[in-house]
Coordinates of C-alpha atoms in Angstrom, one line a residue:
Chain A
M1 CA 34.9 17.1 23.1
R2 CA 32.0 15.1 24.1
K3 CA 28.6 15.7 24.2
S4 CA 25.7 14.4 25.7
R5 CA 22.3 14.9 25.8
S6 CA 19.0 14.4 27.5
K7 CA 16.4 12.5 26.6
R8 CA 13.5 15.1 27.3
K9 CA 12.7 16.2 23.9
S10 CA 9.7 18.7 25.2
N11 CA 12.1 21.6 23.8
I12 CA 13.8 20.9 20.1
H13 CA 15.6 23.7 19.8
L14 CA 15.8 25.3 16.3
Q15 CA 18.9 27.4 15.2
Q16 CA 17.4 28.5 12.0
P17 CA 14.2 30.2 11.4
T18 CA 13.8 28.5 8.1
V19 CA 14.3 24.5 8.3
N20 CA 14.8 22.5 4.8
P21 CA 12.1 19.7 4.2
R22 CA 14.5 17.3 4.9
D23 CA 16.4 18.6 8.2
F24 CA 12.1 18.7 9.0
Q25 CA 11.5 14.9 8.7
F26 CA 14.7 14.2 9.7
M27 CA 14.2 15.7 13.0
I28 CA 10.9 14.7 13.5
T29 CA 12.2 10.8 12.8
K30 CA 14.8 11.8 15.4
V31 CA 11.9 12.5 18.0
A32 CA 10.1 9.3 17.2
V33 CA 13.6 7.2 17.4
S34 CA 14.9 9.0 21.0
Q35 CA 11.4 7.7 22.3
I36 CA 11.7 4.3 21.4
C37 CA 15.6 4.4 22.6
K38 CA 13.8 5.8 25.9
S39 CA 11.5 3.1 26.1
V40 CA 14.5 0.5 25.8
G41 CA 16.3 1.6 28.8
F42 CA 18.7 4.3 27.7
R43 CA 18.8 7.6 29.5
R44 CA 21.2 9.8 27.3
S45 CA 22.8 9.5 23.9
R46 CA 25.5 10.7 22.1
V47 CA 24.3 13.6 19.1
S48 CA 26.1 11.5 16.9
A49 CA 24.7 8.0 18.1
L50 CA 21.4 9.6 18.0
E51 CA 21.8 10.7 14.6
T52 CA 23.4 7.6 13.0
L53 CA 20.3 5.5 14.2
T54 CA 17.9 8.2 12.8
L55 CA 19.4 7.9 9.7
V56 CA 19.4 3.8 9.7
A57 CA 15.6 3.9 10.9
T58 CA 15.0 6.2 7.8
K59 CA 17.1 4.5 5.2
Y60 CA 15.6 0.8 6.6
L61 CA 11.9 2.3 6.1
E62 CA 12.7 3.4 2.9
T63 CA 14.7 0.5 1.8
L64 CA 11.7 -1.9 2.9
V65 CA 9.1 -0.1 1.3
K66 CA 10.9 0.4 -1.9
S67 CA 11.5 -3.3 -2.3
A68 CA 8.0 -3.9 -1.7
A69 CA 7.1 -1.4 -4.3
S70 CA 9.3 -3.9 -6.6
F71 CA 8.0 -6.5 -5.6
S72 CA 4.8 -6.0 -6.7
N73 CA 5.8 -4.2 -9.9
A74 CA 7.4 -7.5 -10.7
A75 CA 3.6 -9.0 -10.5
S76 CA 2.7 -5.8 -13.0
R77 CA 0.7 -4.2 -10.0
T78 CA 0.8 -0.6 -9.1
Q79 CA -0.4 -0.9 -5.9
S80 CA 1.3 -2.9 -2.9
N81 CA -0.5 -5.7 -0.8
I82 CA 0.4 -7.7 2.4
L83 CA 2.3 -10.4 0.5
D84 CA 4.8 -7.6 -1.2
L85 CA 5.4 -6.1 2.4
T86 CA 6.0 -9.9 3.7
N87 CA 8.5 -10.8 0.6
A88 CA 10.1 -7.4 1.4
L89 CA 10.4 -8.0 5.2
H90 CA 12.0 -11.5 4.1
D91 CA 14.5 -9.7 2.2
M92 CA 15.5 -7.3 5.0
S93 CA 15.7 -10.1 7.7
L94 CA 17.7 -12.4 5.9
Q95 CA 21.2 -10.5 7.6
V96 CA 19.6 -11.4 11.1
G97 CA 17.8 -14.6 10.4
F98 CA 14.4 -15.6 10.8
M99 CA 12.4 -19.0 11.3
G100 CA 11.7 -20.8 8.1
A101 CA 14.3 -18.9 5.7
S102 CA 15.8 -21.9 4.3
T103 CA 12.7 -23.0 3.0
L104 CA 11.5 -19.7 1.7
Y105 CA 11.3 -20.7 -1.8
D106 CA 10.3 -24.3 -1.6
H107 CA 7.4 -25.1 -4.0
N108 CA 5.9 -27.5 -2.1
N109 CA 5.5 -26.0 1.3
N110 CA 5.2 -22.2 1.0
C111 CA 2.7 -19.8 2.7
L112 CA 3.7 -16.1 2.8
L113 CA 1.0 -15.7 5.2
K114 CA 2.5 -18.1 7.7
S115 CA 5.8 -16.4 7.7
S116 CA 7.7 -15.9 10.9
V117 CA 8.4 -12.6 10.4
L118 CA 4.8 -11.6 10.6
E119 CA 4.5 -13.3 13.7
S120 CA 7.0 -12.0 15.5
L121 CA 5.5 -8.5 14.8
S122 CA 2.7 -9.7 16.1
D123 CA 4.3 -10.8 19.3
F124 CA 5.9 -7.4 19.3
V125 CA 2.9 -5.4 18.9
S126 CA 1.0 -7.5 21.6
S127 CA 3.7 -7.6 24.2
T128 CA 5.0 -3.8 23.9
N129 CA 3.1 -0.8 25.1
E130 CA 2.0 1.9 23.2
I131 CA 4.3 5.1 22.6
P132 CA 2.8 7.7 21.0
F133 CA 4.6 10.5 19.8
A134 CA 5.8 13.3 21.8
K135 CA 4.5 16.2 20.0
P136 CA 1.0 16.7 19.0
I137 CA -0.2 16.1 15.7
E138 CA -2.2 18.2 13.6
R139 CA -4.4 15.9 11.7
A140 CA -5.4 17.2 7.9
K141 CA -8.5 18.5 7.7
E142 CA -10.9 17.0 5.3
R143 CA -12.1 19.4 2.9
E144 CA -15.6 19.4 3.0
S145 CA -17.0 18.2 -0.3
E146 CA -19.2 20.6 -2.7
E147 CA -21.0 18.1 -4.9
G148 CA -23.4 20.3 -5.7
N149 CA -21.1 23.6 -6.5
A150 CA -18.4 21.5 -8.1
V151 CA -18.6 21.2 -12.1
P152 CA -17.8 17.9 -13.0
G153 CA -14.1 18.0 -14.4
S154 CA -13.1 20.9 -12.5
F155 CA -10.2 21.4 -10.1
Q156 CA -11.7 19.4 -7.3
E157 CA -13.0 16.4 -9.6
R158 CA -9.9 16.3 -11.4
G159 CA -7.2 17.7 -9.5
G160 CA -4.9 20.7 -10.0
H161 CA -2.5 19.1 -12.9
I162 CA -5.0 19.3 -15.4
P163 CA -6.0 22.8 -16.7
E164 CA -9.4 24.0 -16.3
W165 CA -9.7 25.0 -19.8
L166 CA -9.3 21.7 -21.2
P167 CA -12.6 19.6 -21.9
R168 CA -14.0 17.1 -19.5
F169 CA -12.6 13.5 -19.8
P170 CA -15.6 11.3 -21.5
D171 CA -18.0 9.7 -19.4
V172 CA -16.8 5.8 -20.0
G173 CA -18.9 4.3 -17.3
G174 CA -15.6 3.3 -14.9
T175 CA -16.6 4.2 -11.8
N176 CA -19.3 1.3 -12.1
E177 CA -19.3 -0.8 -9.3
N178 CA -18.9 -4.1 -11.4
C179 CA -15.7 -2.8 -13.0
D180 CA -14.1 -3.1 -9.9
K181 CA -15.1 -6.6 -9.5
R182 CA -13.3 -9.9 -11.1
V183 CA -15.1 -12.7 -13.2
Y184 CA -14.2 -15.1 -10.8
G185 CA -14.8 -13.3 -7.4
E186 CA -11.0 -12.9 -6.9
Q187 CA -10.2 -10.0 -4.2
L188 CA -6.8 -8.8 -2.2
W189 CA -6.8 -11.3 1.0
E190 CA -7.2 -8.2 2.8
N191 CA -10.3 -7.4 1.6
S192 CA -11.6 -10.5 1.9
S193 CA -14.7 -11.7 4.1
S194 CA -12.7 -13.5 6.8
V195 CA -10.0 -10.6 7.4
L196 CA -12.5 -7.8 7.1
G197 CA -15.1 -9.5 9.8
C198 CA -12.5 -9.2 12.2
Q199 CA -12.2 -5.5 12.0
I200 CA -13.1 -3.4 14.7
D201 CA -15.3 0.0 15.0
G202 CA -13.0 2.1 14.6
F203 CA -11.2 0.9 11.2
E204 CA -11.3 3.8 8.7
E205 CA -11.1 2.9 4.9
K206 CA -9.3 5.1 2.7
R207 CA -11.0 4.3 -0.4
C208 CA -14.3 6.1 -0.8
G209 CA -17.6 4.5 -2.4
S210 CA -18.0 4.2 -5.6
N211 CA -21.3 5.8 -7.1
N212 CA -23.1 4.4 -9.7
V213 CA -22.6 7.0 -12.3
G214 CA -21.8 4.9 -15.4
K215 CA -25.4 3.0 -16.0
L216 CA -27.3 3.6 -18.7
P217 CA -30.2 6.1 -18.5
K218 CA -32.8 3.6 -19.9
G219 CA -32.7 0.0 -21.0
R220 CA -31.8 -1.0 -24.5
S221 CA -32.7 -4.0 -26.5
R222 CA -30.0 -6.2 -28.1
I223 CA -28.9 -4.7 -31.5
K224 CA -27.4 -6.1 -34.2
F225 CA -25.5 -4.7 -37.1
R226 CA -25.0 -6.2 -40.8
V227 CA -23.1 -5.3 -43.7
N228 CA -24.5 -5.9 -46.9
N229 CA -23.3 -5.7 -50.3
G230 CA -23.2 -2.9 -52.7
G231 CA -26.3 -4.1 -55.3
R232 CA -28.6 -6.1 -53.4
T233 CA -31.7 -3.9 -51.9
R234 CA -33.4 -4.8 -48.5
V235 CA -36.4 -3.9 -47.5
G236 CA -36.6 -1.8 -44.3
L237 CA -38.6 -1.7 -41.3
N238 CA -41.3 0.6 -42.7
G239 CA -41.6 -1.2 -46.1
I240 CA -39.2 0.7 -47.9
S241 CA -36.1 -0.5 -49.4
C242 CA -33.1 1.1 -49.0
N243 CA -29.8 0.6 -50.8
N244 CA -27.7 1.1 -47.7
V245 CA -24.3 -0.7 -47.3
F246 CA -25.0 -1.0 -43.7
G247 CA -28.6 -2.1 -42.5
Q248 CA -29.8 -2.1 -39.2
S249 CA -32.2 -4.5 -37.6
K250 CA -33.4 -5.4 -34.2
D251 CA -33.9 -9.3 -33.5
E252 CA -37.4 -9.6 -32.7
E253 CA -38.8 -7.7 -36.0
E254 CA -36.2 -9.5 -38.3
A255 CA -39.0 -11.6 -39.7
E256 CA -41.3 -8.7 -40.4
P257 CA -39.4 -7.6 -43.6
V258 CA -38.8 -10.5 -44.7
A259 CA -42.3 -11.5 -44.8
V260 CA -43.2 -8.4 -46.6
C261 CA -40.8 -9.0 -48.8
E262 CA -42.4 -12.7 -49.4
K263 CA -45.7 -11.3 -49.9
S264 CA -45.0 -8.5 -52.3
V265 CA -43.2 -11.0 -54.3
K266 CA -46.0 -13.6 -54.4
S267 CA -48.5 -11.2 -55.3
E268 CA -46.7 -9.7 -58.5
E269 CA -46.3 -13.8 -59.3
K270 CA -50.0 -14.4 -59.4
Q271 CA -50.7 -11.1 -61.5
I272 CA -47.8 -12.3 -63.8
L273 CA -50.1 -15.9 -63.9
V274 CA -53.0 -14.5 -64.7
Y275 CA -51.7 -12.2 -67.0
K276 CA -50.5 -15.3 -69.2
R277 CA -53.4 -17.1 -68.6
R278 CA -55.4 -14.4 -70.6
K279 CA -53.3 -14.8 -73.5
K280 CA -53.8 -18.5 -74.4
L281 CA -57.5 -18.3 -74.4
C282 CA -57.5 -15.2 -76.5
Chain B
M1 CA -8.0 -35.5 0.0
N2 CA -6.7 -35.4 3.5
H3 CA -3.7 -33.4 2.5
N4 CA -5.8 -30.5 1.0
R5 CA -8.2 -31.0 3.6
Q6 CA -5.2 -30.2 6.3
S7 CA -4.3 -27.5 4.1
N8 CA -7.3 -25.6 3.9
D9 CA -8.0 -25.9 7.9
G10 CA -4.2 -24.5 8.3
K11 CA -4.8 -21.6 5.8
H12 CA -8.0 -20.7 7.8
D13 CA -6.4 -20.7 10.9
D14 CA -3.5 -18.4 9.3
D15 CA -6.1 -16.2 7.8
S16 CA -7.6 -15.8 11.3
A17 CA -4.4 -15.2 13.0
L18 CA -3.0 -12.5 10.5
S19 CA -6.4 -10.9 10.4
D20 CA -6.3 -10.4 14.3
F21 CA -2.9 -9.4 14.0
L22 CA -4.2 -6.6 11.3
A23 CA -7.3 -5.7 13.1
S24 CA -4.8 -5.2 16.7
L25 CA -2.8 -3.0 14.4
M26 CA -5.4 -0.3 14.2
D27 CA -5.7 -0.5 18.1
Y28 CA -1.7 -0.1 18.5
T29 CA -0.5 3.6 17.8
P30 CA 3.2 3.1 16.5
T31 CA 5.6 5.5 17.9
I32 CA 6.3 6.9 14.3
P33 CA 3.3 8.8 13.6
D34 CA 1.4 7.6 10.1
E35 CA 1.9 10.7 8.6
L36 CA 5.7 10.5 8.4
V37 CA 5.3 7.0 7.2
E38 CA 3.1 8.0 4.5
H39 CA 5.8 10.6 3.5
Y40 CA 8.4 8.2 3.2
L41 CA 6.3 5.6 1.2
A42 CA 5.3 8.6 -1.3
K43 CA 8.8 9.3 -1.5
S44 CA 10.0 5.7 -2.3
G45 CA 7.2 5.0 -4.9
F46 CA 4.8 2.6 -2.2
Q47 CA 1.1 2.7 -3.0
C48 CA -1.3 1.4 -0.9
P49 CA -5.1 2.8 0.0
D50 CA -4.9 0.5 3.1
V51 CA -4.1 2.1 6.4
R52 CA -3.3 -1.2 8.1
L53 CA -0.2 -2.0 5.8
I54 CA 1.1 1.5 6.9
R55 CA 1.1 0.7 10.6
L56 CA 2.5 -2.7 9.7
V57 CA 5.8 -0.8 7.8
A58 CA 5.8 1.6 10.9
V59 CA 5.5 -1.3 13.5
A60 CA 8.4 -2.9 11.4
T61 CA 10.6 -0.1 11.6
Q62 CA 10.0 0.5 15.2
K63 CA 10.6 -2.9 16.2
F64 CA 14.2 -3.1 13.9
V65 CA 15.2 0.4 15.7
A66 CA 14.0 -1.3 19.4
E67 CA 16.2 -4.2 18.7
V68 CA 19.2 -2.6 17.9
A69 CA 18.9 0.0 20.6
N70 CA 18.3 -3.3 22.9
D71 CA 21.6 -4.7 21.6
A72 CA 23.3 -1.5 22.1
L73 CA 22.1 -1.2 25.9
Q74 CA 23.2 -4.9 26.5
H75 CA 26.6 -3.9 25.4
C76 CA 26.7 -0.9 27.3
K77 CA 25.7 -2.9 30.1
A78 CA 28.3 -5.7 29.8
R79 CA 30.8 -2.7 29.7
Q80 CA 30.0 -1.4 32.8
A81 CA 29.8 -4.8 34.7
A82 CA 33.5 -5.6 33.4
V83 CA 34.5 -2.0 34.9
V84 CA 32.7 -2.0 38.1
K85 CA 34.8 -1.7 41.1
D86 CA 32.8 -0.3 43.9
K87 CA 28.7 -0.2 44.7
R88 CA 28.8 3.6 44.3
E89 CA 30.3 3.6 41.0
K90 CA 28.2 0.9 40.0
Q91 CA 24.7 3.1 40.6
Q92 CA 26.4 6.3 39.2
K93 CA 26.8 4.0 35.9
D94 CA 23.7 2.7 36.0
K95 CA 21.5 5.9 36.1
R96 CA 24.1 7.3 33.3
L97 CA 23.0 4.4 30.3
I98 CA 24.3 6.8 27.6
L99 CA 24.0 5.4 23.8
T100 CA 27.6 5.8 22.5
M101 CA 28.9 5.5 19.1
D102 CA 31.1 2.2 20.2
D103 CA 27.9 0.5 21.1
L104 CA 25.9 1.5 18.4
S105 CA 28.3 0.4 15.7
K106 CA 28.7 -2.8 17.7
S107 CA 24.7 -3.8 17.3
L108 CA 24.3 -2.4 13.8
R109 CA 27.5 -4.6 12.8
E110 CA 25.2 -7.5 13.9
V111 CA 22.4 -6.4 11.5
G112 CA 24.5 -6.2 8.7
I113 CA 25.4 -2.5 8.7
P114 CA 28.7 -1.6 8.9
V115 CA 29.8 1.6 10.8
T116 CA 33.0 3.4 10.9
C117 CA 33.8 6.3 13.3
S118 CA 37.1 7.1 13.2
D119 CA 38.6 9.4 16.4
V120 CA 39.4 12.5 14.5
L121 CA 35.4 12.3 13.5
K122 CA 34.4 11.6 16.9
K123 CA 36.1 14.6 18.0
N124 CA 34.1 16.8 15.8
G125 CA 30.9 14.6 16.9
H126 CA 29.9 13.4 13.4
A127 CA 29.8 9.7 12.2
F128 CA 31.1 8.3 9.1
L129 CA 28.7 5.9 7.8
F130 CA 28.5 2.9 5.1
F131 CA 25.7 1.2 4.2
V132 CA 25.1 -2.1 2.9
F133 CA 21.4 -2.2 2.6
N134 CA 20.0 -4.5 -0.1
D135 CA 17.9 -2.6 -3.1

């Protein structure tokens, strides 16, 4: 028996009231794939062929993304960037072939950003019409941020995977803006000024802005710590000698205790000298 | 020195072309919704805070599916052109461009995915697939 099915996807007939998650995403992908087939020119399709094409599309997407993730992991990164994605696209397109595939790993002339795969993708985007998804999509409503009410370290701040009865994380000052910047000003290519300058107004950034939380409350002068030997005494800041193993001094006032010490030594010496002279006279 | 200057200019051109492309991606809505792509990305371990790369993945998949479907369409039309006898038959068949497993398996084999579907399985409406994907 051969079945044929029309392309109108306005009514998706669910045979079961409860759908597995795997089936659910498969059915959504099937709708998108059938829309693409319709745009190419097909009017009808066999059920088996459509399901096969949907499966192929999902496998392609997953494989592309997995190889991009493994490229980024090989470079000791957790977040993938456009270069990882370009390398993954090259891997997926080697069977079909593309311009410059033979000189991919040539050390002299190799620029990933110049790849023909990306060029063909940009041609595809510019030439084909948009085909929005057939069904309306509910956007996830953004939760209202309750910064005033939320206790720092609560569920909203650190997620549900950490029990609330555990104490807060120590404030390491990691949210400081300077922590994200590199010493020599390196940054991801897609965040560079030349790329961001071409942005349209409707561009959304997923990353939220960082707050200056980690700054010190007040300025602190330079502090030096010295390790003293056990028997030696040192004159402290107030003229009080202390027999500490770890002394603490500030750079600006370092000269003073030494001067005080010298003065007291000199006066002792003078007293001793006077005492000696008197003895001789007698 | 000249070579360096040329390479810098070339890089600048490539940067601007690619940055225009990434900017145009935000205008273009791929057929595969962003949420669905994000689900597959999370399933496979792809972490990226950038929306543009998610759109890029969606567009790449859409292009792939469109190419496969286009190849299948060419196979279907080629088969119809060979069979046409009368004008009436041709018009009828033009309206009935149906995606079949035969055409699809031919086009998938060109991309590197051998698909087999025996007659017994065809009757039941199932397909048996061999996937050869690089991992």
